[in-house]
Coordinates of C-alpha atoms and ligand atoms in Angstrom, one line a residue:
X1 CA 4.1 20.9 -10.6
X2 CA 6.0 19.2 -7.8
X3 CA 4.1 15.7 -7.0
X4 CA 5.8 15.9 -3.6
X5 CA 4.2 19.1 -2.8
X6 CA 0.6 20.1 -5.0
X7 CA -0.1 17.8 -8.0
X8 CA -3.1 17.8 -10.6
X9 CA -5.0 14.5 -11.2
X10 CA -7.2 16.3 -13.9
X11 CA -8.1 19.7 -14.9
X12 CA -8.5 21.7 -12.0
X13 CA -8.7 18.9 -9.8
X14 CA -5.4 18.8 -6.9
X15 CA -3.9 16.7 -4.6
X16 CA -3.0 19.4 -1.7
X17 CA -2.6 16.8 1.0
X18 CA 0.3 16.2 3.9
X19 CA 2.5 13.2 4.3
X20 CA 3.3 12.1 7.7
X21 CA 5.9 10.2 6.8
X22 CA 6.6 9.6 10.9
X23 CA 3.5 8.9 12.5
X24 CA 3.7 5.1 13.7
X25 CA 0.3 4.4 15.4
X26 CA -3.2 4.8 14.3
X27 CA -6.0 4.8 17.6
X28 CA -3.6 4.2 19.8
X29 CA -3.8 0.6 18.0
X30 CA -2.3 0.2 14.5
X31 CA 1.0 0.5 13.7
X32 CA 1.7 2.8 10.6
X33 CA 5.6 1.0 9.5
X34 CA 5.3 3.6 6.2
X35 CA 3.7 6.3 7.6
X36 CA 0.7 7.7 6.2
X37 CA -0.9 10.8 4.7
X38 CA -3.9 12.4 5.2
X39 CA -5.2 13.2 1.4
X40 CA -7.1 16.7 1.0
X41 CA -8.3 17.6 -2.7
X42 CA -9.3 21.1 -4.4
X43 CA -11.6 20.8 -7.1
X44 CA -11.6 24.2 -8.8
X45 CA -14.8 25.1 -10.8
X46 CA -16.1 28.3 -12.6
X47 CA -17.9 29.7 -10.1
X48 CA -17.0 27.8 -7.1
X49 CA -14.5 25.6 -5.3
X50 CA -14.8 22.7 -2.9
X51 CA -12.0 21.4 -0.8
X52 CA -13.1 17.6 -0.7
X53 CA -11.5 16.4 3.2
X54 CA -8.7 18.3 5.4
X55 CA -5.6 16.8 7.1
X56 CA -5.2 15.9 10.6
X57 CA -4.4 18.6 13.1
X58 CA -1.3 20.1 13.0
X59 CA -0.6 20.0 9.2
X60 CA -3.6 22.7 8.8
X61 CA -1.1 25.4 7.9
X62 CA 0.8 22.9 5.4
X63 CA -2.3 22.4 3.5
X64 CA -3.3 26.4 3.2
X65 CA 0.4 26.8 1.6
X66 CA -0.7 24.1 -1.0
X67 CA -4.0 25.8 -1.7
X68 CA -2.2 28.9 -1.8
X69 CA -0.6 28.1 -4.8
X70 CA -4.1 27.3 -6.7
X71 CA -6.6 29.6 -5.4
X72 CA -6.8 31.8 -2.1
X73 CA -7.5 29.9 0.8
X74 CA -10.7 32.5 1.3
X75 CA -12.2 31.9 -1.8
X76 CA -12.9 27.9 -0.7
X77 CA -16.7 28.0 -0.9
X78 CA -17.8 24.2 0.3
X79 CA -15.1 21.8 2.4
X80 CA -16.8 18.7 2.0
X81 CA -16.6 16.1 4.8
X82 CA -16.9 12.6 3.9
X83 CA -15.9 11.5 6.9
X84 CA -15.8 13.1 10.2
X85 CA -13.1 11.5 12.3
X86 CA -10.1 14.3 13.1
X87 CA -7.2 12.9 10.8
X88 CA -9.1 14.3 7.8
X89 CA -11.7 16.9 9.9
X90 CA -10.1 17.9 12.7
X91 CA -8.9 21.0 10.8
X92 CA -12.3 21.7 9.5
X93 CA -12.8 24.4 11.7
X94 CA -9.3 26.0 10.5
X95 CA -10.8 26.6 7.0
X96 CA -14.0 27.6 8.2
X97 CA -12.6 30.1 10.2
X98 CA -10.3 31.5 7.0
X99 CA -13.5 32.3 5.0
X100 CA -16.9 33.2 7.3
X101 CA -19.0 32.2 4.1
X102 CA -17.4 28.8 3.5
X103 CA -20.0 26.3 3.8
X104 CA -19.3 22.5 5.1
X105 CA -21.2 19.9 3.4
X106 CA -22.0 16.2 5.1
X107 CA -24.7 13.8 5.7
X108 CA -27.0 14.5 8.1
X109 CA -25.5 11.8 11.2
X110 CA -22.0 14.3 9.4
X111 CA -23.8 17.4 10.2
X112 CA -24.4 16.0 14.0
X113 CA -21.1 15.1 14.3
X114 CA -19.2 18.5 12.6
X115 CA -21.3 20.1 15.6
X116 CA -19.8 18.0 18.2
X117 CA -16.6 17.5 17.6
X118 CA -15.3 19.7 15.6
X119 CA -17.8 22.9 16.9
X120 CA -19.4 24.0 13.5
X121 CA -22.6 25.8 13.5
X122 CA -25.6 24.3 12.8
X123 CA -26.0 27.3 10.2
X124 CA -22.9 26.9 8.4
X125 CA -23.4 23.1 7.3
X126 CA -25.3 21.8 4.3
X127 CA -26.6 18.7 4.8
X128 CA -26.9 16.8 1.6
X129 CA -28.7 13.9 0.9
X130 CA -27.8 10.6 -1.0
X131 CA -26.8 10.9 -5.0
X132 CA -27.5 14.9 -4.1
X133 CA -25.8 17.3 -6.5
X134 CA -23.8 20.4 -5.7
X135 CA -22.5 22.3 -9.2
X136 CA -19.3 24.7 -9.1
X137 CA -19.8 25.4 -12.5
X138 CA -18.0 22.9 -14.8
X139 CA -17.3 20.8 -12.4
X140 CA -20.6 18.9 -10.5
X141 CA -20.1 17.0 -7.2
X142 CA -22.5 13.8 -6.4
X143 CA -22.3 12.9 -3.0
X144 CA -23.3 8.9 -2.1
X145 CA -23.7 7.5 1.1
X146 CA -21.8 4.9 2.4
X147 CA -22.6 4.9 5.7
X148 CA -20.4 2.7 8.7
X149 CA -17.1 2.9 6.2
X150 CA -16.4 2.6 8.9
X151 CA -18.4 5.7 10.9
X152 CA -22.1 6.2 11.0
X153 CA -21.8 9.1 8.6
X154 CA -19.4 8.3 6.2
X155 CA -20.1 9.0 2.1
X156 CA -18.2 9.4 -0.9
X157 CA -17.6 12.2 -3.6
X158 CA -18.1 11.7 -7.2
X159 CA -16.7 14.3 -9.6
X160 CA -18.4 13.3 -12.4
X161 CA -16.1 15.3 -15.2
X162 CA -12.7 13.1 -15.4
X163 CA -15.2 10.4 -13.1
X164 CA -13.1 10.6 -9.9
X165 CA -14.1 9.4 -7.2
X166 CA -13.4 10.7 -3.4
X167 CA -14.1 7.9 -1.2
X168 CA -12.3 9.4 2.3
X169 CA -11.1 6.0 4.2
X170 CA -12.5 3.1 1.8
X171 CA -9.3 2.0 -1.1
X172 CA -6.7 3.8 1.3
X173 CA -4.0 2.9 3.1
X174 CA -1.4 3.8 5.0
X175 CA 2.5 4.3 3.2
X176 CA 3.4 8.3 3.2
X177 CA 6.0 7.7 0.0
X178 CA 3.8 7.8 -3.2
X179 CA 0.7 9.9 -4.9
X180 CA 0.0 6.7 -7.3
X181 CA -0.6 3.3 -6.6
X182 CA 1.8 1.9 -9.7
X183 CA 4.7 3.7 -7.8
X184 CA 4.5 1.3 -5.1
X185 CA 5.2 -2.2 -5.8
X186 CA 3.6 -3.8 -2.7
X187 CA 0.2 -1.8 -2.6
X188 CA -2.2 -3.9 -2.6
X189 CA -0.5 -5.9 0.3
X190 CA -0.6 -2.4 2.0
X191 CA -4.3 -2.0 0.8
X192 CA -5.0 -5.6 2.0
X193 CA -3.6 -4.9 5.7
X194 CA -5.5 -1.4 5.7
X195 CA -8.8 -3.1 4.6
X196 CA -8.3 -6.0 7.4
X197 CA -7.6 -2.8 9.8
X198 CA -10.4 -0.9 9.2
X199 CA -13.4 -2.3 7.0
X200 CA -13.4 -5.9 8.1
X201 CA -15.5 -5.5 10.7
X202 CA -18.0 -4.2 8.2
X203 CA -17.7 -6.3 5.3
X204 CA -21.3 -6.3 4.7
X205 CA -21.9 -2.4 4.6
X206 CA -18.8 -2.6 2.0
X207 CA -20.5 -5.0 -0.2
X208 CA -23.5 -2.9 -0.4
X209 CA -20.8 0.5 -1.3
X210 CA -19.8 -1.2 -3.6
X211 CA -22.3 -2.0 -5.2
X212 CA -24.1 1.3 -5.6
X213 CA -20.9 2.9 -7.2
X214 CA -20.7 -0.3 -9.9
X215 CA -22.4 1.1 -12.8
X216 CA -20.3 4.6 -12.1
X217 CA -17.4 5.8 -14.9
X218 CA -14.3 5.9 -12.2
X219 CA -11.1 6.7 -14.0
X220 CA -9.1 7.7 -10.6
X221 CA -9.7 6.4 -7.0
X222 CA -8.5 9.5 -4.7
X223 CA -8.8 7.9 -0.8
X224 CA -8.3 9.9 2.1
X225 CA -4.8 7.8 2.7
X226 CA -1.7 6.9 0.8
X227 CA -1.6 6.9 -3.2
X228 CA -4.3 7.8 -5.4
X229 CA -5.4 4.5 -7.3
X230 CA -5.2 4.9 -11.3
X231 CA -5.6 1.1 -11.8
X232 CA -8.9 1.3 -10.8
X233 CA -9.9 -2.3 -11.3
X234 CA -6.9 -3.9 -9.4
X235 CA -8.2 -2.2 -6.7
X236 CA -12.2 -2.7 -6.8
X237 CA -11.5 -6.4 -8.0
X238 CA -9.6 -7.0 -4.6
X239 CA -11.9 -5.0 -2.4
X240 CA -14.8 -7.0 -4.1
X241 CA -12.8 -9.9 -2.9
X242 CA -12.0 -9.1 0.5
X243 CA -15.7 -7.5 1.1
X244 CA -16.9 -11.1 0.1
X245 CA -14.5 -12.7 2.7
X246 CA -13.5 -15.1 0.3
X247 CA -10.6 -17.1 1.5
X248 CA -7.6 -18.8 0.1
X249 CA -6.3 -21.8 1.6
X250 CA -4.1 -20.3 4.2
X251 CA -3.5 -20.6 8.2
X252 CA -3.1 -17.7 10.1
X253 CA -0.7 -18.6 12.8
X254 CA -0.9 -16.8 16.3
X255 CA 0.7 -18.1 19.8
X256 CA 2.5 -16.9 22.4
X257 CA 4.7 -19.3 24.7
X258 CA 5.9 -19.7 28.3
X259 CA 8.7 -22.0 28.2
X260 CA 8.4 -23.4 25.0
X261 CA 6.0 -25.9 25.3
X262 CA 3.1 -24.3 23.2
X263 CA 5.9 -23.4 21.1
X264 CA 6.7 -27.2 20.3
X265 CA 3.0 -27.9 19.7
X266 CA 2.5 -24.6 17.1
X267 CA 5.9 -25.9 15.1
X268 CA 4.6 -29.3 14.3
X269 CA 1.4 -27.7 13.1
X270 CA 2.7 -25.5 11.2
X271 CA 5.0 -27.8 9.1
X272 CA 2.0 -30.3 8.9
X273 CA 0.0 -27.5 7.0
X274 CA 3.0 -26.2 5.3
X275 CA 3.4 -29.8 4.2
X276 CA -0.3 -30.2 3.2
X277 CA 0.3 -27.1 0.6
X278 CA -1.4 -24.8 2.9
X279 CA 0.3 -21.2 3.2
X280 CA 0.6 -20.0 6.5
X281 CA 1.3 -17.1 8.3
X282 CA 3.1 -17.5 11.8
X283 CA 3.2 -14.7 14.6
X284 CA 4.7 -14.8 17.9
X285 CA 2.6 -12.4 20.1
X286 CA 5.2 -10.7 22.0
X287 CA 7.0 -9.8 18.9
X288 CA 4.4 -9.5 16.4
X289 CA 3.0 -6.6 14.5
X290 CA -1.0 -6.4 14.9
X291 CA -1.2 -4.9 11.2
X292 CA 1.1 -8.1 9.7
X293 CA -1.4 -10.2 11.7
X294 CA -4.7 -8.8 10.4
X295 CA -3.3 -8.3 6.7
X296 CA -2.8 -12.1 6.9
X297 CA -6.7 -13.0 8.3
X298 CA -8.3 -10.8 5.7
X299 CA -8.1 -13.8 3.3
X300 CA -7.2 -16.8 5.8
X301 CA -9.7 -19.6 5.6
X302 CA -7.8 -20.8 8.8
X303 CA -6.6 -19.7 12.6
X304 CA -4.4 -21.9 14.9
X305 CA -4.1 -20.4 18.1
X306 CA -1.6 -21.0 20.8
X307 CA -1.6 -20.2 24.2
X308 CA -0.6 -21.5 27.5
X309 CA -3.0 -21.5 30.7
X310 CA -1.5 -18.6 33.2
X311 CA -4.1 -17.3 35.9
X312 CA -6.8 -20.1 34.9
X313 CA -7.3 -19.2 31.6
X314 CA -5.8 -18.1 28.5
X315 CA -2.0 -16.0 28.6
X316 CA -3.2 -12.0 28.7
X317 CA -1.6 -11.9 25.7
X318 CA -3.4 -14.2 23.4
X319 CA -6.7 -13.3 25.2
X320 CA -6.3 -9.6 23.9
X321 CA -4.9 -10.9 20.5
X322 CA -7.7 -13.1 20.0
X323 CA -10.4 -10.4 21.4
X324 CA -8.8 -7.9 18.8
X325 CA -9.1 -10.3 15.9
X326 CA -12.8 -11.4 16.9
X327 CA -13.5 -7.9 17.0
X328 CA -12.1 -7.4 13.5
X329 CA -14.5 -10.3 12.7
X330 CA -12.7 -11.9 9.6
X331 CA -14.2 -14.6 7.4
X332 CA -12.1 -17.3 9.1
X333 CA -13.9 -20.6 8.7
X334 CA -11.8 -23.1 10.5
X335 CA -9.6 -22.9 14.0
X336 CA -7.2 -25.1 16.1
X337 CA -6.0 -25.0 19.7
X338 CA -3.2 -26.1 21.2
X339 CA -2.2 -25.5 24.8
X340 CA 0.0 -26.5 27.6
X341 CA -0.7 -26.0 31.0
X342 CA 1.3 -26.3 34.4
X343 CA -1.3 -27.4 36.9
X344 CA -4.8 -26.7 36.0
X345 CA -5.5 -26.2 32.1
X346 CA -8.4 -23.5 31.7
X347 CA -7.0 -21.8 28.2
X348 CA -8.6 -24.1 25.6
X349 CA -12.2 -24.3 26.5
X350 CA -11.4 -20.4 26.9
X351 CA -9.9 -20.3 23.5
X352 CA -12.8 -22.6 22.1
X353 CA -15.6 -20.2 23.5
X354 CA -14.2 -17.1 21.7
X355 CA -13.4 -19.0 18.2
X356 CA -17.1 -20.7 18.2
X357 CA -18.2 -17.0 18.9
X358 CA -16.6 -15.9 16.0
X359 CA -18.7 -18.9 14.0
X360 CA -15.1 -20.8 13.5
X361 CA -15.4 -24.1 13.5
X362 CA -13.2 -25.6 15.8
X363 CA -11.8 -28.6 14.3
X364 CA -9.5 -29.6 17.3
X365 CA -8.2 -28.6 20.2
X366 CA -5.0 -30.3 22.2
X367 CA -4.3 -30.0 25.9
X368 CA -0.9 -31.3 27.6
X369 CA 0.4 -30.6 30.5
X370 CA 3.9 -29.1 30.4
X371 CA 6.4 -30.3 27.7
X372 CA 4.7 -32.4 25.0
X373 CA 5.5 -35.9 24.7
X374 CA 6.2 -37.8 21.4
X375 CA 2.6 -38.6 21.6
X376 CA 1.3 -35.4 22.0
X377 CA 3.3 -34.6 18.8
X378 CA 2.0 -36.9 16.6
X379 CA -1.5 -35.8 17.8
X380 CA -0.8 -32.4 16.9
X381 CA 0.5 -33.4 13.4
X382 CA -3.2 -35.4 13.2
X383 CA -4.5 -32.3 13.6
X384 CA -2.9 -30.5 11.5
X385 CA -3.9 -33.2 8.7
X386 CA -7.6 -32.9 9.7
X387 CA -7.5 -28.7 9.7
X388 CA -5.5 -28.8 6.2
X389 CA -8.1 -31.5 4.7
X390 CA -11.1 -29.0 6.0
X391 CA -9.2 -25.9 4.4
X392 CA -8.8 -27.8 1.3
X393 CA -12.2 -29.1 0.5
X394 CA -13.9 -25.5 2.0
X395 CA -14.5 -23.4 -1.9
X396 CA -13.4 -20.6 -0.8
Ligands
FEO1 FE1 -8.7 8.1 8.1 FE2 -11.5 7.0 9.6 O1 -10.1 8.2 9.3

């Protein structure tokens, strides 16, 4: 079959997602550079079949053509719902509406949330419970909850024949071009900046996922976005990694500059680290893409921030930047400030308060008002000795 339109994984098992190969924003927050696509799969049994996730609204009528060309659309007994946010449920109600004896299947916070937002009734969902069971003959579904990945009532599928695993939003990410990982070269940079997106903030509850699907015989990982992993351990070994938070010795870089006098403090930095061995990663806020940023935090053991004082405290700019990425809460160990101010400083013991919040120690923070001097330079490059030394002698 055409990979770019239906494609079989394994007997009887299809890919009948949509590519979106324009969409360029995710929440109104996240830029999508590659597009994305919204991953649906039919698992065709003997005496049943399941259509494991939908596709976001508007592609509903794409992804009945693709079951079309397998089974009829009315004959899709369960539509499992792994996760119950609209790019992959939103059309639930679509299906249901095809066949009146379709049932939806979810965890019990899924069932609440099929009800209200996506109007199902109580009496057409099947709640199932963790490591629960659902045969189609040939072909048995386990369901295992995973709960806040990164909803309340997220779980995964388990097909045990051909040991595929459905796991909605955890190992996706977001490129529309490819149904496998090996046919795209930078995936796991693509996988890295998805994870930093959208499971950083819940390392923890990823930790513990991963760990009840160890002992499990996964040949195919089949996410909810972009390709379908067949290199299973590249991808496990990395999302073990990054659910760890363990860090390499890297500085994320993030500023944003008035008239160029933060500007001439963040340069000096950032060759001093550069110098010291330390990768960096440097981002001018007005110009910078929140996804490159995050992608670079998810193994940063470092954060320099810069940002002048403007209305008594830090630039809007790197407030919001610096809000977004202690919301994202990455394993960042060590942080830097420099600022330069006009009249009244204000920024730094604002940019110190958020990065102590975020348990970053803050190894040094600089001051000067307007252009820095020769001296303030050299205290800069000081500090950018004492941050690499810290970075370096941190484990990981
Ligand atoms: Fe892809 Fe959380 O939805």
């Amino acid at each position: 079959m055409n990979w770019r339109n239906v494609a079989e994984l394994s007997e009887d098992v299809y890919w009948v997602g949509a590519r979106d190969w324009n969409r360029r924003l995710f929440d109104a927050l996240i830029p999508l550079p590659k597009g994305t696509t919204y991953n649906s799969y039919l698992v065709v049994g003997e005496k049943k079949n399941a259509l494991i996730d939908t596709v976001n609204p508007g592609f509903e009528k794409e992804l009945e053509a693709k079951i079309s060309q397998i089974v009829d659309p009315r004959d899709v007994d369960c539509i499992i719902m792994n996760h119950a946010e609209p790019d992959h449920a939103g059309t639930i109600p679509h299906f249901m509406h095809l066949n009146s004896k379709a049932m939806l299947v979810t965890t019990s916070r899924g069932a609440k949330m099929a009800e209200t937002f996506h109007k199902v009734p109580e009496k057409r969902i099947r709640i199932v419970s963790d490591q629960e069971t659902i045969e189609l003959g040939g072909k048995t579904l386990r369901f295992i909850e995973a709960p806040m990945l990164h909803w309340p009532e997220t779980m995964f599928t388990y097909l045990s024949q051909g040991g595929i695993l459905f796991p909605c939003d955890f190992f996706g990410s977001h490129v529309a071009k490819a149904l496998y990982d090996d046919e795209v070269e930078d995936l796991i940079v693509h996988a890295r900046r998805y994870f930093g997106e959208i499971m950083m903030p819940f390392r923890n509850m990823a930790e513990k996922a991963l760990e009840k699907i160890k002992d499990l015989e996964i040949n195919i990982i089949a996410p909810s976005h972009g390709p379908i992993h067949r290199n299973t351990q590249r991808i496990l070994k990395a999302y073990k990694r990054w659910a760890r938070g363990e860090t390499r010795q890297k500085a994320t870089i993030i500023y944003v500059t008035m008239w160029k006098s933060t500007e001439k403090m963040i340069h000096p930095i950032a060759e001093t680290l550069a110098s010291e061995d330390i990768e960096i990663a440097l981002h001018e806020l007005t110009s910078a893409d929140v996804g490159d940023i995050v992608e670079d935090l998810v193994e940063s053991r470092a954060i320099v921030l810069g940002t002048p004082t403007a209305l008594g405290g830090m630039h809007p700019v790197a407030l919001s930047a610096t809000q977004l990425v202690k919301a994202l809460r990455p394993p960042t160990k060590f942080g830097a400030v420099v600022s330069s101010y006009g009249w009244g400083g204000g920024a730094v013991r604002q940019a110190k308060e958020l990065l102590t919040s975020m348990k970053v120690e803050v190894v040094g923070a600089i001051e000067v008002k307007g252009p820095p001097s020769e001296s303030d330079v050299e205290q800069v490059i000081e500090l950018g000795k004492t941050l690499a030394r810290k970075i370096k002698n941190e484990s990981h």
